[in-house]
CSV table of C-alpha atoms in Angstrom, one decimal:
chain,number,residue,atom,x,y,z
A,4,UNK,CA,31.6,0.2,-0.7
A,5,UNK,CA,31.1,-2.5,-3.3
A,6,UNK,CA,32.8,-2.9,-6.3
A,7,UNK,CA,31.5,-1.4,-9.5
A,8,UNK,CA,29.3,-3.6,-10.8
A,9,UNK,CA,28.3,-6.4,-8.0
A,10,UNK,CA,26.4,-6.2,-4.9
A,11,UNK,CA,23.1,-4.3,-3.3
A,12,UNK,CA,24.1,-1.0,-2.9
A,13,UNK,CA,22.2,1.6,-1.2
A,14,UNK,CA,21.8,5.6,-1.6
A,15,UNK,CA,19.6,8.0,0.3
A,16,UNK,CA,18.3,10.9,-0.3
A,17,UNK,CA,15.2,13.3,1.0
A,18,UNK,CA,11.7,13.2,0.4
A,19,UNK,CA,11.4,15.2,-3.1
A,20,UNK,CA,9.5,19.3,-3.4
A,21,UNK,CA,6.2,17.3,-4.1
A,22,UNK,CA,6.1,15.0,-1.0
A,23,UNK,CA,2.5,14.7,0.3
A,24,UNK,CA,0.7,12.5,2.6
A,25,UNK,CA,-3.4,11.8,1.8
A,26,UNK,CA,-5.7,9.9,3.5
A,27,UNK,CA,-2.9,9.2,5.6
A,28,UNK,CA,-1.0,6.6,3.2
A,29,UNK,CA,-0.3,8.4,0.6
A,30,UNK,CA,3.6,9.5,-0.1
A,31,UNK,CA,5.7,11.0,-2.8
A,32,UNK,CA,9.1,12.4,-3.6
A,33,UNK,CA,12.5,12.0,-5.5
A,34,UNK,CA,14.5,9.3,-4.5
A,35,UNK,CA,17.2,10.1,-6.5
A,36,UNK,CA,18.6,13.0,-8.6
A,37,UNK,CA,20.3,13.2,-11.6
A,38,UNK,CA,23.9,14.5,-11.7
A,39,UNK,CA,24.1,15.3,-8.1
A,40,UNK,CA,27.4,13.9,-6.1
A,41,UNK,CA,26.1,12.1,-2.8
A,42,UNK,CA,28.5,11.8,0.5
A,43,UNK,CA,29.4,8.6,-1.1
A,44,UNK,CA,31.3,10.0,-4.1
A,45,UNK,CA,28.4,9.1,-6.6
A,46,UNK,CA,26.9,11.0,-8.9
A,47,UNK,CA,23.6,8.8,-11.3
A,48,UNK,CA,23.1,9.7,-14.6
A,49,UNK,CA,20.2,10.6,-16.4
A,50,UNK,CA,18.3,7.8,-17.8
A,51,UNK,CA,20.7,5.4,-15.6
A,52,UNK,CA,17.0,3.5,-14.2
A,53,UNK,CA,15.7,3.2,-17.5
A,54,UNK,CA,16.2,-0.5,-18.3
A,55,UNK,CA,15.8,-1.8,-15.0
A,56,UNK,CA,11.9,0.3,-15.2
A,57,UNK,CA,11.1,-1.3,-18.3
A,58,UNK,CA,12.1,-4.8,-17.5
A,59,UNK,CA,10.1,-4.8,-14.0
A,60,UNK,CA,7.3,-3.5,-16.3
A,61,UNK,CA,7.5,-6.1,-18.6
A,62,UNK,CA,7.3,-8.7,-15.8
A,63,UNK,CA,4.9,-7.3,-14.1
A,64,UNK,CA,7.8,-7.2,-10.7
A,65,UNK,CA,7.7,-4.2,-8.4
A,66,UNK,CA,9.9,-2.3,-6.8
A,67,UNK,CA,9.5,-2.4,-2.5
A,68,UNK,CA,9.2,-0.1,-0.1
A,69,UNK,CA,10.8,-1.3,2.8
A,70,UNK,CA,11.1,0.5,6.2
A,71,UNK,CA,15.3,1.1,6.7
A,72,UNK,CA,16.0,-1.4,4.0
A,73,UNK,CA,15.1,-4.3,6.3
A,74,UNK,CA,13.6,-7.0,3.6
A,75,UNK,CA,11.9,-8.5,6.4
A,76,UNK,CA,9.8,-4.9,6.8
A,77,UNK,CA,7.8,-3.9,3.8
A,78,UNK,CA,5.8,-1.2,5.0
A,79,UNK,CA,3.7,-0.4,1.5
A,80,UNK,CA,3.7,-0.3,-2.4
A,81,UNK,CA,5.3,2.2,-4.5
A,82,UNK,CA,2.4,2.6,-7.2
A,83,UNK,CA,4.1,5.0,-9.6
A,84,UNK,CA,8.2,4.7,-10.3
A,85,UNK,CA,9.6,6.9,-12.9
A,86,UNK,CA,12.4,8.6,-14.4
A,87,UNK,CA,11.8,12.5,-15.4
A,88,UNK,CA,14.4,15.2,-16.4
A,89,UNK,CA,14.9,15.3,-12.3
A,90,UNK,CA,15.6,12.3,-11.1
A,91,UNK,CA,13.6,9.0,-10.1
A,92,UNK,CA,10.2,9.6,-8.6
A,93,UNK,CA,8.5,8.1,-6.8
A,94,UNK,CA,4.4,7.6,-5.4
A,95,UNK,CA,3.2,5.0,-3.3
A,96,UNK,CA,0.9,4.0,-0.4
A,97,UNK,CA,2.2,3.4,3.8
A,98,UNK,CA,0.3,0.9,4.7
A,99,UNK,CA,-1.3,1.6,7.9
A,100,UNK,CA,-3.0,-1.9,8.4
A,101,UNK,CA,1.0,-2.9,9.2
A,102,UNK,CA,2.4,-1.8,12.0
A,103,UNK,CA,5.7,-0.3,11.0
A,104,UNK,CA,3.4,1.4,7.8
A,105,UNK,CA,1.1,3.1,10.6
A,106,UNK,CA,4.8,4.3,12.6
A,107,UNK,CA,6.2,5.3,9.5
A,108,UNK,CA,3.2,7.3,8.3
A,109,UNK,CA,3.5,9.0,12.2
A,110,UNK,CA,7.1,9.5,12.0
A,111,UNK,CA,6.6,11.5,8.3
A,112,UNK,CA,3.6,13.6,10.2
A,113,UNK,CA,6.5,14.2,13.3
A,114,UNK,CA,9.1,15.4,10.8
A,115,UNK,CA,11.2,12.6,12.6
A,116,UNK,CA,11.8,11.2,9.4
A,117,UNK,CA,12.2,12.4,5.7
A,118,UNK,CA,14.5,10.3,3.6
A,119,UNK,CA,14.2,7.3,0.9
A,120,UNK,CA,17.5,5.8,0.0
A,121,UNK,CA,17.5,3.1,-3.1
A,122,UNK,CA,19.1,-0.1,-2.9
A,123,UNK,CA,20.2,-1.5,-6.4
A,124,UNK,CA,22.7,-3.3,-8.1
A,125,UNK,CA,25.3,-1.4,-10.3
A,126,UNK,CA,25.4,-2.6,-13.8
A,127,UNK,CA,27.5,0.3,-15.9
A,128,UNK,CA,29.8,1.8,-13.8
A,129,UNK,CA,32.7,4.4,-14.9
A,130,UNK,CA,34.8,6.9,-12.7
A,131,UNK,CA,35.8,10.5,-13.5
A,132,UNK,CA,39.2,12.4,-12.9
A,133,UNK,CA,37.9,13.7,-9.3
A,134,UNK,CA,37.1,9.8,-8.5
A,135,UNK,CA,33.5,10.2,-8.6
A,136,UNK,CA,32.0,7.4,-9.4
A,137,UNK,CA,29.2,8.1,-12.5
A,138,UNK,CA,26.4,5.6,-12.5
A,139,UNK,CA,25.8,4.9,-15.7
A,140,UNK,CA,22.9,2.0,-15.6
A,141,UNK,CA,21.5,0.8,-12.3
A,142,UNK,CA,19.6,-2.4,-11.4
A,143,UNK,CA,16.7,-0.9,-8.6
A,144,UNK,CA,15.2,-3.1,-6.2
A,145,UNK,CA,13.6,-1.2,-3.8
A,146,UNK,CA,12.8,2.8,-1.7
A,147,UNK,CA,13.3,2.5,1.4
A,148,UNK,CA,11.7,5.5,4.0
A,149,UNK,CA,15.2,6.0,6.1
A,150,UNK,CA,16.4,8.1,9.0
A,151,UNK,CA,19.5,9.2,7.6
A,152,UNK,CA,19.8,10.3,3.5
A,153,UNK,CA,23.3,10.5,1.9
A,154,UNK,CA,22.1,13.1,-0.9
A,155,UNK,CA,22.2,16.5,1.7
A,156,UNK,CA,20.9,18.9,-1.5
A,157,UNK,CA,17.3,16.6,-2.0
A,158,UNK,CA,15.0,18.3,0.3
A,159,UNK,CA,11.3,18.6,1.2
A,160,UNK,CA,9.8,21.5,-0.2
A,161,UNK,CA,7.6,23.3,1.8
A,162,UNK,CA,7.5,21.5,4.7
A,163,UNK,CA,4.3,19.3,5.9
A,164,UNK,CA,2.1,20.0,3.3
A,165,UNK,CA,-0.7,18.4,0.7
A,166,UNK,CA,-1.9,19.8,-2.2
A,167,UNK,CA,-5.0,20.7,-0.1
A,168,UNK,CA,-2.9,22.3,2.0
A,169,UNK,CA,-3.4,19.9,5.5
A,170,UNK,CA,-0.2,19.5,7.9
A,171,UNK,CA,1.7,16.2,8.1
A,172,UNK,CA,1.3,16.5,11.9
A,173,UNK,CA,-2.8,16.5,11.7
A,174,UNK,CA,-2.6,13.5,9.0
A,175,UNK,CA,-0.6,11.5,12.3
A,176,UNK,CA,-2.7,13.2,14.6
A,177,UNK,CA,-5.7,11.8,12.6
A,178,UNK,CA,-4.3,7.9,12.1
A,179,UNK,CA,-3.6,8.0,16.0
A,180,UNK,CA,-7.4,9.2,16.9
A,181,UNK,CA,-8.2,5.6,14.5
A,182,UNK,CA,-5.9,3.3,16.2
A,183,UNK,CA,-7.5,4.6,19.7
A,184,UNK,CA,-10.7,4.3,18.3
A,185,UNK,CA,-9.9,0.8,16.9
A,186,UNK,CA,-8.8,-0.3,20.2
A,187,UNK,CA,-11.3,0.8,22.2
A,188,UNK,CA,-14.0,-1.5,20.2
């Protein structure tokens, strides 16, 4: 673990209640929640991505979606980044015209995969009397889609399913009858 306030740090946790796929690229959830203690001992406060929103806004900076945190693998945008009473939500497109966007977008229609995990620098740090450490104001960089979330309590809520109701698996199903039919032209 880093020290309180230096270094890229990164938490996971699962693909918020509202996570839906459309079109294919299409993806949203929590990637963080307020007041909840990960398996790392941390617990972020409300409001703790708040500056670090507001300054990317202001610059007209984005944070990435990268595929496992790998800088060398951004696999789409994250359109809409916000803080609600929740946590830090997040929309955004897979890309499908790059290949790890297309395998991630599969993966999510498998079920094989259904975290995001935030890297981020720690600017406010403190630590309570159970040595938890309370993240006060965070720095975000980027949402990664991950294998492996450290928040266990974040979870998809009704499993596989759009607002209009269609199944994560016929969303794959549907980007692998395009890739056959792209490759057979």
């Amino acid at each position: 673990m880093k020290d309180l306030d230096h270094g890229l740090e990164r938490k996971f946790c699962r693909l918020g209640e509202e996570l839906t796929v459309t079109d294919g690229t299409v993806i949203s959830g929590y990637a963080s929640y307020f007041g909840q203690c990960d398996q790392g001992g941390d617990v972020v406060a409300e409001g703790a991505y708040g500056r670090s929103l507001k300054a990317m806004q202001a610059t007209g900076r984005r944070v990435r979606m990268l595929w496992q945190h790998d800088p060398a693998q951004p696999i789409g945008v994250w359109d809409e980044v916000r803080e609600d009473s929740r946590g830090l939500y997040v929309k955004g497109r897979l890309l499908t015209d790059v290949e790890k966007g297309r395998e991630a977008a599969a993966l999510i229609g498998a079920g094989a995969i259904d975290g995001l995990s935030i890297g981020y620098r720690t600017v406010q740090a403190t630590r309570d009397a159970k040595g938890r450490r309370l993240l006060a104001e965070l720095e975000l960089w980027e949402v990664s889609l991950v294998t492996f979330p450290m928040l266990q309590n974040a979870r998809v809520g009704v499993k596989g399913e759009t607002p209009d109701g269609a199944d994560l698996r016929d969303v794959a199903a549907v980007l692998r009858n395009a890739r056959r039919m792209l490759t057979q032209t």
